[in-house]
PDB file of C-alpha atoms in Angstrom:
ATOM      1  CA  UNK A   1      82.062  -2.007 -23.301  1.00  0.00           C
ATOM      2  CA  UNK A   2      81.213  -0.361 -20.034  1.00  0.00           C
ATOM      3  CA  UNK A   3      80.491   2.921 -19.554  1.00  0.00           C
ATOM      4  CA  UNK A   4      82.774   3.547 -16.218  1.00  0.00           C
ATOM      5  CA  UNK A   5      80.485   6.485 -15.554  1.00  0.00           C
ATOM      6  CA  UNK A   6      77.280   5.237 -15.179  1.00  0.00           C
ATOM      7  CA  UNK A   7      78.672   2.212 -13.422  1.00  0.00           C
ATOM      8  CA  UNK A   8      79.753   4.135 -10.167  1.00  0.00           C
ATOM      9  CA  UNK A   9      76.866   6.426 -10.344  1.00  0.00           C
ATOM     10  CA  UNK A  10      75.349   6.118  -6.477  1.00  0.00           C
ATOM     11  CA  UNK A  11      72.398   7.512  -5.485  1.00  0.00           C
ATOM     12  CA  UNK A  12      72.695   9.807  -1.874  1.00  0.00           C
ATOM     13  CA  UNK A  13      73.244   7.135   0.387  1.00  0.00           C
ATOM     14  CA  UNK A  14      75.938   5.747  -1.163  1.00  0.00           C
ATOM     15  CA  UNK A  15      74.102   2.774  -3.277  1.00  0.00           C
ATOM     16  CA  UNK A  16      74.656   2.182  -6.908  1.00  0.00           C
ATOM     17  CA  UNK A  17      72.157   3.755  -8.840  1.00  0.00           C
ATOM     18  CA  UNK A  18      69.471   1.426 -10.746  1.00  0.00           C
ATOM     19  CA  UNK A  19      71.084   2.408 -14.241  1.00  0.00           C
ATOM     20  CA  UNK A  20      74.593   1.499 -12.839  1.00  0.00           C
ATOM     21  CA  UNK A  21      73.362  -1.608 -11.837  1.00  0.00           C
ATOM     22  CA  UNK A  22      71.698  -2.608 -15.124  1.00  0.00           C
ATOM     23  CA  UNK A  23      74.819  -1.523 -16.841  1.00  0.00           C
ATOM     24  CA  UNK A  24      77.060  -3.817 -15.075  1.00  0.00           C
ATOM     25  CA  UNK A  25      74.652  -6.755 -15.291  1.00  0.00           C
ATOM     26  CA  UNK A  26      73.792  -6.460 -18.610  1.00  0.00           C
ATOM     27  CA  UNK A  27      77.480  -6.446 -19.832  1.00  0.00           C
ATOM     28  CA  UNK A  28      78.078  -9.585 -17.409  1.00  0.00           C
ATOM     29  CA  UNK A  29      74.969 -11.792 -18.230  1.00  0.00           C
ATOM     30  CA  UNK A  30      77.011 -13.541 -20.807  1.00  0.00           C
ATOM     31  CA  UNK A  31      79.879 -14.258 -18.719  1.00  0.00           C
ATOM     32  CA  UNK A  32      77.483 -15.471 -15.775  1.00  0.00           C
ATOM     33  CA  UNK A  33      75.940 -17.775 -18.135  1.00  0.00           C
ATOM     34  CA  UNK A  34      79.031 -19.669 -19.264  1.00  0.00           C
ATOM     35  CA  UNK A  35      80.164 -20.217 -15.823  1.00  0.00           C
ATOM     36  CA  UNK A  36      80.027 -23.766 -14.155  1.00  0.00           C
ATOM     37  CA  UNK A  37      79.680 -21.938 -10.750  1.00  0.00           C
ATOM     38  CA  UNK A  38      77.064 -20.061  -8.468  1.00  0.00           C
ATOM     39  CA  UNK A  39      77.480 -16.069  -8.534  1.00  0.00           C
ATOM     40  CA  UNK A  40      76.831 -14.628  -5.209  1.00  0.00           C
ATOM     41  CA  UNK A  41      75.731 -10.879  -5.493  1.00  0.00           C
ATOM     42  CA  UNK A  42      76.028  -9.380  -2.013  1.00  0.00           C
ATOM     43  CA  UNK A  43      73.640  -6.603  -0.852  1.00  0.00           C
ATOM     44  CA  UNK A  44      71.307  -7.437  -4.000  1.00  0.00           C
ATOM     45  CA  UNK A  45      68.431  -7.025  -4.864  1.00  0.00           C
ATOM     46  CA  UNK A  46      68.242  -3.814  -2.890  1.00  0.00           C
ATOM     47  CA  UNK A  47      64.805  -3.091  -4.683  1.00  0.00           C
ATOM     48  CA  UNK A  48      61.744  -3.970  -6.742  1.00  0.00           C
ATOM     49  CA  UNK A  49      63.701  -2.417  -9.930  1.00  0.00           C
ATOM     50  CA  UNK A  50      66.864  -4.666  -9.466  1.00  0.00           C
ATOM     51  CA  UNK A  51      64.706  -7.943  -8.371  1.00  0.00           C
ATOM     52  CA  UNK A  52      62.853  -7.225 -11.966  1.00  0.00           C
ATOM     53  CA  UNK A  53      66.291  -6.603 -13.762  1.00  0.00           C
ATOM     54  CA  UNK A  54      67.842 -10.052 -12.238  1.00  0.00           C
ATOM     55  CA  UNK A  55      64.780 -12.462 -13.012  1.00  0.00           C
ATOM     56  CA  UNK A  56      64.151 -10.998 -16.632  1.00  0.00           C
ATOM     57  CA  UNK A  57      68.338 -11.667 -16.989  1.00  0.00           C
ATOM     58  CA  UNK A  58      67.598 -15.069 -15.602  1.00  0.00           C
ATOM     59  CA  UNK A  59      64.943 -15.580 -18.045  1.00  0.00           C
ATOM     60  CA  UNK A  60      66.472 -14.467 -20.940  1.00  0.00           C
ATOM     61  CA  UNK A  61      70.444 -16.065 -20.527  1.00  0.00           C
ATOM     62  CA  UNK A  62      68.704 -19.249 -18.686  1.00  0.00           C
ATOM     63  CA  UNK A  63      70.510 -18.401 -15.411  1.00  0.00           C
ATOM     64  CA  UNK A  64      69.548 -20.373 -12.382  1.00  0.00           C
ATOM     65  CA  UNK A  65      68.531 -17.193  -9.049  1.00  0.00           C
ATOM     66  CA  UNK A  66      67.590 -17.452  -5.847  1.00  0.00           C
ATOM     67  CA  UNK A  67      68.014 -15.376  -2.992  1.00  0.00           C
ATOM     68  CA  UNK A  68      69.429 -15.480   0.674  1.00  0.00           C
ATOM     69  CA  UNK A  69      69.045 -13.227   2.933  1.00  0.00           C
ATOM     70  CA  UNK A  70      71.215 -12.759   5.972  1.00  0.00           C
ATOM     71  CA  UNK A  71      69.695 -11.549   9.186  1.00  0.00           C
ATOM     72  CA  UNK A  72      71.062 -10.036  12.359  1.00  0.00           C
ATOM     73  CA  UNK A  73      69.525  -6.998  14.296  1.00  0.00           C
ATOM     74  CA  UNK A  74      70.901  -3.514  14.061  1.00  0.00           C
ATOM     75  CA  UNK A  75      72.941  -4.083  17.222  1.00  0.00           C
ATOM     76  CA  UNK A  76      75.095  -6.522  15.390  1.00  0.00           C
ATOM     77  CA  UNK A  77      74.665  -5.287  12.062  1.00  0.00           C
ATOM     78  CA  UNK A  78      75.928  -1.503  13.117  1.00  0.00           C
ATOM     79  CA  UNK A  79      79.178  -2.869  15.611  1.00  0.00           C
ATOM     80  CA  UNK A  80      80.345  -4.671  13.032  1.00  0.00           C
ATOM     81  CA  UNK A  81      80.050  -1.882  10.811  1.00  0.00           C
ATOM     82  CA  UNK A  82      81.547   0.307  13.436  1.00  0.00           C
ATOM     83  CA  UNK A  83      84.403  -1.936  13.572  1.00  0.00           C
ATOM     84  CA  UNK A  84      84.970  -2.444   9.753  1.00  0.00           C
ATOM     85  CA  UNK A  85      88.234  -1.427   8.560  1.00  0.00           C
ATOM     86  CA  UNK A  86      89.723  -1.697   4.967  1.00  0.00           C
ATOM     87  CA  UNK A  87      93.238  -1.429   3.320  1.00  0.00           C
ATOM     88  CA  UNK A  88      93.766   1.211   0.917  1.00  0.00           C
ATOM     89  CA  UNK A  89      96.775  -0.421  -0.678  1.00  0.00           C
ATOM     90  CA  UNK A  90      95.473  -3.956  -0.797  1.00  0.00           C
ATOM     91  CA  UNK A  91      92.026  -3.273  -1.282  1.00  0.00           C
ATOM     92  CA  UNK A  92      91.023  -0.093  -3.864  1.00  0.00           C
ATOM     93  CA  UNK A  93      88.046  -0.302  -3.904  1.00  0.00           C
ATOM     94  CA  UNK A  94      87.749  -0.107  -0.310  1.00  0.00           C
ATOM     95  CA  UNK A  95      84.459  -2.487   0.100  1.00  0.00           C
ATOM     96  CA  UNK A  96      86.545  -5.662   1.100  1.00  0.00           C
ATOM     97  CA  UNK A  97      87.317  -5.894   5.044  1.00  0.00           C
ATOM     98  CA  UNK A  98      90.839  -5.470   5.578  1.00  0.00           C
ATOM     99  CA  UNK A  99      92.623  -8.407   8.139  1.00  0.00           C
ATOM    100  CA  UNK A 100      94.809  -6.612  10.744  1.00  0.00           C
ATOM    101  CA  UNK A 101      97.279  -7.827  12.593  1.00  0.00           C
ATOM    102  CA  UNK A 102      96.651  -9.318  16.294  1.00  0.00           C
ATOM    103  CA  UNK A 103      97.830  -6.307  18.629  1.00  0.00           C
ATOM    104  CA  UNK A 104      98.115  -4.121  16.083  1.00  0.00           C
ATOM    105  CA  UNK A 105      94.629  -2.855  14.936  1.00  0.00           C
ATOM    106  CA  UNK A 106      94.541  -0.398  13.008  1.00  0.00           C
ATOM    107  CA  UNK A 107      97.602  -1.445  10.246  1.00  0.00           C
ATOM    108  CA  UNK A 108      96.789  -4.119   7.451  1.00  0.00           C
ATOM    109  CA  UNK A 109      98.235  -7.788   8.098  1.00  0.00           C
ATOM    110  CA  UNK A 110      99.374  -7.989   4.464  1.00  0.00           C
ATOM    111  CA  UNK A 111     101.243  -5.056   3.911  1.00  0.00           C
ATOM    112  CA  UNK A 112     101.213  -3.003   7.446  1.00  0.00           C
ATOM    113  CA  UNK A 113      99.311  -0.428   5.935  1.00  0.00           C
ATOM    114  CA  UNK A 114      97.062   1.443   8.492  1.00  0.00           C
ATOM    115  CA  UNK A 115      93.754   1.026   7.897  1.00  0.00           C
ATOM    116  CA  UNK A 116      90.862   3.023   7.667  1.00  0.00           C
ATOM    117  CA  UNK A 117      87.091   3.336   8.281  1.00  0.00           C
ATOM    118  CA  UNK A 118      84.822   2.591   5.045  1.00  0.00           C
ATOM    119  CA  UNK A 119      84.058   5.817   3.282  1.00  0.00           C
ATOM    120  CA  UNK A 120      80.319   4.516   3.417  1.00  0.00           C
ATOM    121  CA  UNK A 121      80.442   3.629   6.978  1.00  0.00           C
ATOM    122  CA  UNK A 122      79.843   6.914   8.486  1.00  0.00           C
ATOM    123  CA  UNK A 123      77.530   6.351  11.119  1.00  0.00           C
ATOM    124  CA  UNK A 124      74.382   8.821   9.874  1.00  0.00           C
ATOM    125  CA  UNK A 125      74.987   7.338   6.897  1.00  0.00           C
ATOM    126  CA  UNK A 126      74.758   3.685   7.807  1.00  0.00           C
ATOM    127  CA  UNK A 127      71.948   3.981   9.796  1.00  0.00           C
ATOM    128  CA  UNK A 128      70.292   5.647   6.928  1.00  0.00           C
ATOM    129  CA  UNK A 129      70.916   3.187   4.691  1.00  0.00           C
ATOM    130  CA  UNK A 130      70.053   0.363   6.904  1.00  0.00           C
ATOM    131  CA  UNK A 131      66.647   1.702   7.896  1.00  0.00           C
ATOM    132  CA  UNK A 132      66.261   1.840   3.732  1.00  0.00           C
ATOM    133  CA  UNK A 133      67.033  -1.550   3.525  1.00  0.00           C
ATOM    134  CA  UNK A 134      64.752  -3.271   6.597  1.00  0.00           C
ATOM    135  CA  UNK A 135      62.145  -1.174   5.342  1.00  0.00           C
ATOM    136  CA  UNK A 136      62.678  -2.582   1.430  1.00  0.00           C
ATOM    137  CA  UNK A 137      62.579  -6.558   2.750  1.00  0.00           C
ATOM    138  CA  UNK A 138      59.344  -7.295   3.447  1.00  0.00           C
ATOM    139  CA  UNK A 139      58.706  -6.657  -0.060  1.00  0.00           C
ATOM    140  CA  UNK A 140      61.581  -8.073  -1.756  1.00  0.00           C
ATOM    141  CA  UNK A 141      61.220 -11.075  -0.019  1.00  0.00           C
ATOM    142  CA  UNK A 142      57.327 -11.540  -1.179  1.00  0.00           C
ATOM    143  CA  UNK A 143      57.994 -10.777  -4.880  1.00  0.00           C
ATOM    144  CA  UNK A 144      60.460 -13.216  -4.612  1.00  0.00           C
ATOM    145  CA  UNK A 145      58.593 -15.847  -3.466  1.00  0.00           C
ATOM    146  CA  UNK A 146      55.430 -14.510  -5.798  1.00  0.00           C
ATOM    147  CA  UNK A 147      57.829 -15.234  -8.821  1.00  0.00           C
ATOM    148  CA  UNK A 148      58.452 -18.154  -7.770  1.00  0.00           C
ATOM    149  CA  UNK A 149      62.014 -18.225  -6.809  1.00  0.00           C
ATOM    150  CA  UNK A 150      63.967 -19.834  -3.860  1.00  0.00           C
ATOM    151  CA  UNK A 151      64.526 -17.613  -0.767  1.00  0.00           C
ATOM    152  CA  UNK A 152      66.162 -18.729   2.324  1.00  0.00           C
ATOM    153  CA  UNK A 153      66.926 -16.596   5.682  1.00  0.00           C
ATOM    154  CA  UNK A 154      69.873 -17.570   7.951  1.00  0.00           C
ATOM    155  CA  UNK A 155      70.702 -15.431  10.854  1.00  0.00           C
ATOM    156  CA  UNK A 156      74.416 -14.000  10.413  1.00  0.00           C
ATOM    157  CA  UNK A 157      74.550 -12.678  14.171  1.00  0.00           C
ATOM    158  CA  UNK A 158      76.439 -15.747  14.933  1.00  0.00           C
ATOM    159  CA  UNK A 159      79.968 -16.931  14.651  1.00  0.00           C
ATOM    160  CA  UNK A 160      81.052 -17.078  10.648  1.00  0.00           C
ATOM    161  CA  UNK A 161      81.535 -21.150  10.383  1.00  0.00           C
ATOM    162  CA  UNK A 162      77.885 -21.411  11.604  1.00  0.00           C
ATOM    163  CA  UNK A 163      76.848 -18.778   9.180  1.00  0.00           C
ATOM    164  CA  UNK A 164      79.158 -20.413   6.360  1.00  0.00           C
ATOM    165  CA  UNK A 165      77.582 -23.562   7.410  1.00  0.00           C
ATOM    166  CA  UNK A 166      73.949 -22.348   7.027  1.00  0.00           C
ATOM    167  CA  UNK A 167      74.638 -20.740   4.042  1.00  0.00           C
ATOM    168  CA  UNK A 168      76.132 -24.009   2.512  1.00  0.00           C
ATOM    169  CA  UNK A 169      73.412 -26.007   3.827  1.00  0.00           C
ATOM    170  CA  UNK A 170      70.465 -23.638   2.217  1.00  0.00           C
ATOM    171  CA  UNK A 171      72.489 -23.579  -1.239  1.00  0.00           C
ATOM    172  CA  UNK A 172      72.580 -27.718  -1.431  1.00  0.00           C
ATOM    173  CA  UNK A 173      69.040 -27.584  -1.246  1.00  0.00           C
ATOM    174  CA  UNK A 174      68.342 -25.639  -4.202  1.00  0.00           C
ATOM    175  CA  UNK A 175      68.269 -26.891  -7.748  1.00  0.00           C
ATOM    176  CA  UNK A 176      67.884 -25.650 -10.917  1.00  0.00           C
ATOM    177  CA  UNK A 177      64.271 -27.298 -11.731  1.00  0.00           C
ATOM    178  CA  UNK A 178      62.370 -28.326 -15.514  1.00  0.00           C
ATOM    179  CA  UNK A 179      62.718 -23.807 -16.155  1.00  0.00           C
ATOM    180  CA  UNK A 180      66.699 -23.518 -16.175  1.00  0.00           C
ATOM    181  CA  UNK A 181      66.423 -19.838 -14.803  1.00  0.00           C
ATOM    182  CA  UNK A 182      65.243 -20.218 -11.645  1.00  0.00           C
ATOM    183  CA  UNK A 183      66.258 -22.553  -8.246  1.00  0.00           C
ATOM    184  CA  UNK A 184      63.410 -23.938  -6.416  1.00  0.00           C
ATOM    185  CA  UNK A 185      63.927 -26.009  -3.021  1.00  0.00           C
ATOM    186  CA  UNK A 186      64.144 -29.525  -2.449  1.00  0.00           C
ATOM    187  CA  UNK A 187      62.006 -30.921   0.395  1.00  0.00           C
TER     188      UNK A 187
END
């Protein structure tokens, strides 16, 4: 069982904590393994720690991993941030972007709700966190590739079916290769 606790510690900016993140993985391996589909972790691995806990949990439940990053510059990255609003009725946990309704911005197309700015999204805050993160990738992306596993790179700055399309693209060409726990590319 989960300890609810550690699994919403954050660290200052926001980010689940390294502990909370092993916690939740840990008590999901087994589920992730008898799947029949892909699990998409967004915003992960945000460090060396978390790269380390997600190919040893690959190893050891014979889970296929790779990684794909999404790119766009901090222009794009911080209006759409700017511009992110979520439902607090539809949406608890406040992460998933709410859909408003045309002409009427700031109330939820669901349940006409008005919507509000992420709690995360504070602007200091964001561009705290986002300076954390481009200066993490150059490594993440190397020990990636140093343990072998697939990473791909599609710029997100443009419209969402191009992205989607990308993404879709990059993810046909992996396969889970001879070691079950790890996707390598096709060429």
């Amino acid at each position: 069982m989960l300890n609810d606790e550690a699994c919403r510690r954050t660290d200052d900016l926001g980010w689940r904590t390294d502990d909370a993140v092993a916690s939740v993985l840990e008590a999901a391996a087994t589920d992730l393994a008898a799947g029949p589909h892909p699990v998409i972790l967004e915003n992960f691995p945000g460090n060396l720690p978390q790269l380390d806990l997600i190919h040893d949990l690959s190893r050891r439940h014979r889970l296929a991993l790779g990684v794909l990053e999404l790119t766009a510059d901090d222009e794009v990255v911080t209006r759409r941030v700017r511009e992110r609003r979520v439902c607090p009725r539809c949406e608890p946990d406040l992460h998933a972007p709410a859909s408003v309704k045309p002409g009427e911005v700031l109330r939820c197309a669901l349940c006409g709700t008005p919507v509000l700015c992420r709690d995360t999204d504070d602007p200091l805050r964001h561009a705290l966190r986002l300076r954390r993160y481009r200066d993490r990738l150059g490594d993440l992306a190397a020990q990636c590739r140093a343990r072998g596993l697939a990473y791909a790179s599609i710029d997100a700055s443009r419209a969402m079916d191009e992205v989607h399309a990308d993404a879709m693209q990059a993810l046909s060409k992996l396969t889970v290769p001879s070691e079950p726990s790890l996707f390598a590319r096709q060429e």
